[in-house]
Amino acid sequence: MDDLPRSAQPASPPVPERPARLYQTEAIILSRMALNEADRIVTLFTPAYGKYRVIAKGARRPTSRLGPHLEYFTHARLQMARGRELDVVTGAETLRPHMLLRTDLTAFGHASHMAEVVLRLTEERQENAAVYHLLVKSLALLDEAVDPFAVTRHFELAVMTLLGYRPELYRCIECGRDLEAEPNPFVASRGGFLCPVCRHRTTGSPMLSINAQKYLRTLDRHGLGAAVRLRVPDGLRDELEAFTSSYLRHIAERDFHSLRVWHAVTDGPGTSPPSAGASPPADRPAPGHAPG
């Protein structure tokens, strides 16, 4: 081997680069929990690193410089240090505080639901810039008081599409025929509707009205701008929310709580905006830890 010319000798394997200990990232604050009297564990959603948990030391102290930038739904730029188990927040800058989402009960409930969808349907440390930017845009629209029903239904349908769960809205999933303008059953396990000829193949699948199907197709074809201009009666809103909630529950194989809690609160007497320390039901504390 030593007699070979230098250019003919096998190259040494490249040494893998170690990631820099310090880095920056944009993030949406999805959830947080108290770690001890002073510190918090915060769940972030970022464009490059996906969803992951970090430690914010001292964030629970009233004088903390980090705390105000780590409120629920805040869009922030964070300075981070890699840790042995969890990375550590070393600095923070608020890009958009989304104050309406923390003071208006309806905006708060729908933002909590969006955060819960991301928490339930995305994987740890899996990059998904498209879902991140969708969440950033959707929270900004809620903060601008755009119709939360339309924003949330658009967000749900877009997340389903981006993650590979887009429902088939136009053709029968059994025979492929175009769906007629009539109520059709939606089969969650197959992600689509059955036409009148094929509907005998399912039992117990919920029927979706003509107007509900039209609304979903409007969202799919023309986007949020067209959906916002539609007048949607309360009964149709309830039907569409029940449909998306049921399909999301099937995808995630678990219940979603945020909108149900919001309805329980807003449908009762004497409702009021969430307090500054309110917690969206988007994540559960670790054993021995409290929300905070």
CSV table of C-alpha atoms in Angstrom, one decimal:
chain,number,residue,atom,x,y,z
A,1,MET,CA,0.0,0.0,0.0
A,2,ASP,CA,2.9,2.4,0.8
A,3,ASP,CA,4.3,1.9,-2.8
A,4,LEU,CA,1.1,3.3,-4.3
A,5,PRO,CA,1.2,6.9,-5.4
A,6,ARG,CA,-0.4,9.3,-3.0
A,7,SER,CA,-3.3,10.0,-5.3
A,8,ALA,CA,-4.1,6.3,-5.6
A,9,GLN,CA,-4.2,5.6,-1.9
A,10,PRO,CA,-7.7,5.3,-0.4
A,11,ALA,CA,-8.9,8.5,1.2
A,12,SER,CA,-9.5,8.5,4.9
A,13,PRO,CA,-13.2,8.6,5.8
A,14,PRO,CA,-14.4,12.1,6.5
A,15,VAL,CA,-14.8,13.0,10.1
A,16,PRO,CA,-18.4,13.9,10.8
A,17,GLU,CA,-18.9,17.5,11.8
A,18,ARG,CA,-20.2,18.1,15.2
A,19,PRO,CA,-23.1,20.4,15.4
A,20,ALA,CA,-22.3,23.8,16.8
A,21,ARG,CA,-23.0,24.1,20.5
A,22,LEU,CA,-24.7,27.4,20.1
A,23,TYR,CA,-27.4,28.1,17.5
A,24,GLN,CA,-30.4,30.3,16.8
A,25,THR,CA,-33.9,29.4,15.7
A,26,GLU,CA,-37.3,30.9,15.1
A,27,ALA,CA,-40.0,29.2,17.1
A,28,ILE,CA,-43.7,29.1,18.1
A,29,ILE,CA,-44.3,28.3,21.7
A,30,LEU,CA,-46.7,25.4,21.8
A,31,SER,CA,-46.8,24.5,25.4
A,32,ARG,CA,-44.8,24.8,28.7
A,33,MET,CA,-44.7,23.3,32.1
A,34,ALA,CA,-43.0,24.1,35.4
A,35,LEU,CA,-39.8,22.2,36.0
A,36,ASN,CA,-39.2,23.7,39.5
A,37,GLU,CA,-39.7,26.9,41.3
A,38,ALA,CA,-37.6,28.9,38.8
A,39,ASP,CA,-37.4,27.0,35.5
A,40,ARG,CA,-39.7,25.9,32.8
A,41,ILE,CA,-39.7,23.2,30.1
A,42,VAL,CA,-41.0,24.7,26.9
A,43,THR,CA,-42.2,22.8,23.8
A,44,LEU,CA,-41.1,24.6,20.6
A,45,PHE,CA,-42.1,24.2,17.0
A,46,THR,CA,-39.4,25.4,14.6
A,47,PRO,CA,-38.8,25.4,10.9
A,48,ALA,CA,-35.6,23.4,10.9
A,49,TYR,CA,-35.8,21.2,14.0
A,50,GLY,CA,-39.6,20.5,14.2
A,51,LYS,CA,-41.1,20.0,17.6
A,52,TYR,CA,-38.9,19.6,20.6
A,53,ARG,CA,-38.6,20.4,24.3
A,54,VAL,CA,-36.1,22.8,25.8
A,55,ILE,CA,-35.3,24.2,29.3
A,56,ALA,CA,-35.7,27.9,30.1
A,57,LYS,CA,-33.8,28.5,33.3
A,58,GLY,CA,-35.2,31.2,35.6
A,59,ALA,CA,-38.2,31.8,33.2
A,60,ARG,CA,-40.7,31.5,36.1
A,61,ARG,CA,-39.1,34.3,38.1
A,62,PRO,CA,-40.9,37.7,37.9
A,63,THR,CA,-37.7,39.4,36.9
A,64,SER,CA,-36.8,36.9,34.2
A,65,ARG,CA,-35.7,38.3,30.8
A,66,LEU,CA,-36.7,35.1,29.1
A,67,GLY,CA,-40.2,34.7,30.6
A,68,PRO,CA,-42.1,37.4,28.6
A,69,HIS,CA,-40.8,35.9,25.3
A,70,LEU,CA,-42.0,32.4,26.1
A,71,GLU,CA,-45.7,33.0,26.5
A,72,TYR,CA,-48.1,30.7,24.8
A,73,PHE,CA,-48.3,31.1,21.0
A,74,THR,CA,-45.5,33.7,20.9
A,75,HIS,CA,-43.5,33.8,17.7
A,76,ALA,CA,-39.9,34.3,18.9
A,77,ARG,CA,-36.3,34.1,17.8
A,78,LEU,CA,-34.3,32.1,20.4
A,79,GLN,CA,-30.7,31.7,21.2
A,80,MET,CA,-30.0,28.1,22.2
A,81,ALA,CA,-27.2,26.0,23.7
A,82,ARG,CA,-27.2,22.3,23.1
A,83,GLY,CA,-27.5,20.2,26.3
A,84,ARG,CA,-27.0,16.6,27.1
A,85,GLU,CA,-30.7,15.8,27.2
A,86,LEU,CA,-32.6,19.1,26.6
A,87,ASP,CA,-31.2,22.2,24.9
A,88,VAL,CA,-31.2,25.4,26.9
A,89,VAL,CA,-32.7,28.8,26.0
A,90,THR,CA,-30.0,31.4,26.5
A,91,GLY,CA,-31.7,34.4,24.9
A,92,ALA,CA,-35.0,35.4,23.3
A,93,GLU,CA,-36.5,38.1,21.1
A,94,THR,CA,-40.3,38.3,20.4
A,95,LEU,CA,-41.1,38.6,16.8
A,96,ARG,CA,-44.9,38.7,17.3
A,97,PRO,CA,-46.5,38.4,20.7
A,98,HIS,CA,-50.0,37.5,19.5
A,99,MET,CA,-51.6,39.3,22.4
A,100,LEU,CA,-55.2,38.8,21.2
A,101,LEU,CA,-54.6,35.0,21.5
A,102,ARG,CA,-54.0,35.4,25.2
A,103,THR,CA,-56.8,37.9,25.9
A,104,ASP,CA,-59.7,36.8,23.7
A,105,LEU,CA,-61.3,33.6,24.8
A,106,THR,CA,-62.3,32.5,21.2
A,107,ALA,CA,-58.9,33.3,19.7
A,108,PHE,CA,-57.3,31.5,22.7
A,109,GLY,CA,-59.4,28.4,22.2
A,110,HIS,CA,-58.7,28.1,18.5
A,111,ALA,CA,-55.0,28.8,18.9
A,112,SER,CA,-54.8,26.1,21.6
A,113,HIS,CA,-56.4,23.7,19.1
A,114,MET,CA,-53.9,24.5,16.5
A,115,ALA,CA,-51.1,24.0,18.9
A,116,GLU,CA,-52.6,20.7,20.0
A,117,VAL,CA,-52.9,19.5,16.4
A,118,VAL,CA,-49.2,20.2,15.9
A,119,LEU,CA,-48.3,18.4,19.1
A,120,ARG,CA,-50.4,15.4,18.3
A,121,LEU,CA,-49.6,14.9,14.6
A,122,THR,CA,-45.9,15.8,14.2
A,123,GLU,CA,-42.9,13.8,15.3
A,124,GLU,CA,-40.1,14.9,17.6
A,125,ARG,CA,-37.2,16.6,15.9
A,126,GLN,CA,-38.6,16.1,12.5
A,127,GLU,CA,-38.2,19.1,10.2
A,128,ASN,CA,-41.4,20.3,8.6
A,129,ALA,CA,-41.0,23.9,7.5
A,130,ALA,CA,-44.3,23.9,5.6
A,131,VAL,CA,-46.3,23.0,8.7
A,132,TYR,CA,-44.3,25.6,10.7
A,133,HIS,CA,-45.0,28.4,8.2
A,134,LEU,CA,-48.7,27.4,8.1
A,135,LEU,CA,-48.9,27.6,11.8
A,136,VAL,CA,-47.2,31.0,11.9
A,137,LYS,CA,-49.6,32.4,9.2
A,138,SER,CA,-52.7,30.9,10.9
A,139,LEU,CA,-51.8,32.3,14.4
A,140,ALA,CA,-51.2,35.7,12.8
A,141,LEU,CA,-54.6,35.6,11.2
A,142,LEU,CA,-56.2,34.7,14.5
A,143,ASP,CA,-54.3,37.6,16.0
A,144,GLU,CA,-55.8,39.9,13.4
A,145,ALA,CA,-59.3,38.8,14.3
A,146,VAL,CA,-60.0,37.0,11.0
A,147,ASP,CA,-62.9,34.5,11.5
A,148,PRO,CA,-61.5,31.9,13.8
A,149,PHE,CA,-63.8,29.2,12.4
A,150,ALA,CA,-62.6,29.6,8.8
A,151,VAL,CA,-58.9,30.0,9.9
A,152,THR,CA,-59.1,26.8,11.9
A,153,ARG,CA,-60.8,24.7,9.3
A,154,HIS,CA,-58.3,25.9,6.7
A,155,PHE,CA,-55.5,25.1,9.1
A,156,GLU,CA,-56.8,21.6,9.7
A,157,LEU,CA,-57.3,20.7,6.1
A,158,ALA,CA,-53.9,22.1,5.1
A,159,VAL,CA,-52.2,20.2,7.9
A,160,MET,CA,-53.9,17.0,6.8
A,161,THR,CA,-52.7,17.6,3.3
A,162,LEU,CA,-49.1,18.4,4.2
A,163,LEU,CA,-48.9,15.3,6.5
A,164,GLY,CA,-50.4,12.9,3.9
A,165,TYR,CA,-53.9,12.6,5.3
A,166,ARG,CA,-55.8,14.8,2.8
A,167,PRO,CA,-59.4,13.6,2.5
A,168,GLU,CA,-60.7,12.7,-0.9
A,169,LEU,CA,-63.4,15.3,-1.5
A,170,TYR,CA,-64.4,14.8,-5.1
A,171,ARG,CA,-64.6,11.0,-6.0
A,172,CYS,CA,-66.0,7.9,-4.4
A,173,ILE,CA,-63.1,6.0,-2.7
A,174,GLU,CA,-64.6,2.7,-3.9
A,175,CYS,CA,-65.5,3.1,-7.6
A,176,GLY,CA,-63.9,6.4,-8.5
A,177,ARG,CA,-67.0,8.1,-9.7
A,178,ASP,CA,-67.5,11.8,-9.2
A,179,LEU,CA,-69.5,12.4,-6.1
A,180,GLU,CA,-73.0,13.7,-6.6
A,181,ALA,CA,-74.4,16.8,-4.9
A,182,GLU,CA,-76.1,14.9,-2.1
A,183,PRO,CA,-75.3,13.7,1.5
A,184,ASN,CA,-72.5,11.1,1.4
A,185,PRO,CA,-70.9,9.0,4.2
A,186,PHE,CA,-67.3,9.7,5.1
A,187,VAL,CA,-65.2,6.7,5.9
A,188,ALA,CA,-62.4,7.9,8.2
A,189,SER,CA,-60.4,4.7,7.9
A,190,ARG,CA,-60.2,5.2,4.1
A,191,GLY,CA,-60.0,9.0,4.1
A,192,GLY,CA,-62.9,9.7,1.8
A,193,PHE,CA,-66.6,9.5,0.8
A,194,LEU,CA,-68.7,6.7,-0.7
A,195,CYS,CA,-71.2,7.4,-3.4
A,196,PRO,CA,-74.9,6.2,-3.2
A,197,VAL,CA,-74.0,3.0,-5.2
A,198,CYS,CA,-71.2,2.0,-2.9
A,199,ARG,CA,-72.4,3.3,0.5
A,200,HIS,CA,-73.8,-0.1,1.4
A,201,ARG,CA,-70.1,-1.1,2.0
A,202,THR,CA,-70.0,0.8,5.2
A,203,THR,CA,-72.1,1.0,8.4
A,204,GLY,CA,-71.9,3.7,11.0
A,205,SER,CA,-70.0,6.2,9.0
A,206,PRO,CA,-71.3,9.8,9.5
A,207,MET,CA,-73.2,11.4,6.6
A,208,LEU,CA,-71.9,14.8,5.6
A,209,SER,CA,-74.4,17.3,4.1
A,210,ILE,CA,-74.2,18.8,0.7
A,211,ASN,CA,-73.3,22.2,2.1
A,212,ALA,CA,-70.6,20.8,4.3
A,213,GLN,CA,-69.0,19.1,1.4
A,214,LYS,CA,-69.2,22.3,-0.7
A,215,TYR,CA,-67.5,24.2,2.1
A,216,LEU,CA,-64.6,21.8,2.2
A,217,ARG,CA,-64.2,21.9,-1.5
A,218,THR,CA,-64.2,25.7,-1.4
A,219,LEU,CA,-61.4,25.6,1.1
A,220,ASP,CA,-59.5,23.0,-1.0
A,221,ARG,CA,-59.9,24.8,-4.3
A,222,HIS,CA,-59.9,28.5,-3.5
A,223,GLY,CA,-58.3,28.8,-0.1
A,224,LEU,CA,-59.1,30.7,3.0
A,225,GLY,CA,-59.9,34.0,1.3
A,226,ALA,CA,-63.0,32.4,-0.4
A,227,ALA,CA,-64.1,30.6,2.7
A,228,VAL,CA,-64.0,33.8,4.9
A,229,ARG,CA,-66.5,35.4,2.5
A,230,LEU,CA,-69.0,32.6,2.9
A,231,ARG,CA,-71.9,32.9,5.4
A,232,VAL,CA,-71.8,29.7,7.5
A,233,PRO,CA,-74.9,29.1,9.7
A,234,ASP,CA,-74.2,27.8,13.2
A,235,GLY,CA,-75.6,24.3,12.4
A,236,LEU,CA,-73.2,24.0,9.5
A,237,ARG,CA,-70.3,25.2,11.6
A,238,ASP,CA,-71.1,22.5,14.2
A,239,GLU,CA,-71.3,19.8,11.4
A,240,LEU,CA,-67.9,20.8,9.9
A,241,GLU,CA,-66.2,21.0,13.3
A,242,ALA,CA,-67.5,17.6,14.2
A,243,PHE,CA,-66.3,16.2,10.9
A,244,THR,CA,-62.7,17.6,11.2
A,245,SER,CA,-62.5,16.6,14.9
A,246,SER,CA,-63.6,13.1,14.1
A,247,TYR,CA,-61.1,12.7,11.3
A,248,LEU,CA,-58.2,14.2,13.3
A,249,ARG,CA,-59.1,11.8,16.2
A,250,HIS,CA,-58.9,8.9,13.8
A,251,ILE,CA,-55.5,10.1,12.4
A,252,ALA,CA,-54.0,10.7,15.9
A,253,GLU,CA,-55.7,7.8,17.6
A,254,ARG,CA,-56.5,10.0,20.5
A,255,ASP,CA,-58.9,12.7,21.5
A,256,PHE,CA,-58.3,16.4,21.0
A,257,HIS,CA,-59.4,18.5,24.0
A,258,SER,CA,-58.9,22.2,23.3
A,259,LEU,CA,-62.0,23.0,21.3
A,260,ARG,CA,-64.2,20.8,23.6
A,261,VAL,CA,-62.9,22.8,26.6
A,262,TRP,CA,-63.5,26.1,24.8
A,263,HIS,CA,-67.1,25.1,24.0
A,264,ALA,CA,-67.6,24.0,27.6
A,265,VAL,CA,-66.4,27.4,28.8
A,266,THR,CA,-68.0,29.7,26.2
A,267,ASP,CA,-71.4,27.9,26.2
A,268,GLY,CA,-71.7,28.4,30.0
A,269,PRO,CA,-72.8,31.5,31.8
A,270,GLY,CA,-70.5,34.2,33.0
A,271,THR,CA,-67.6,33.6,30.5
A,272,SER,CA,-64.6,35.8,30.6
A,273,PRO,CA,-61.2,36.1,28.8
A,274,PRO,CA,-58.4,33.7,29.9
A,275,SER,CA,-56.2,34.9,32.7
A,276,ALA,CA,-52.6,35.8,32.0
A,277,GLY,CA,-51.5,32.4,33.4
A,278,ALA,CA,-54.1,30.3,31.7
A,279,SER,CA,-52.9,27.1,30.1
A,280,PRO,CA,-54.2,25.7,26.8
A,281,PRO,CA,-55.0,22.0,27.0
A,282,ALA,CA,-52.3,21.3,24.4
A,283,ASP,CA,-49.9,19.3,26.4
A,284,ARG,CA,-49.8,17.3,29.7
A,285,PRO,CA,-47.3,18.0,32.4
A,286,ALA,CA,-44.7,15.4,33.1
A,287,PRO,CA,-45.3,13.5,36.3
A,288,GLY,CA,-44.5,15.7,39.3
A,289,HIS,CA,-44.5,18.9,37.1
A,290,ALA,CA,-47.3,21.5,37.0
A,291,PRO,CA,-48.3,23.7,34.1
A,292,GLY,CA,-46.7,27.1,34.3
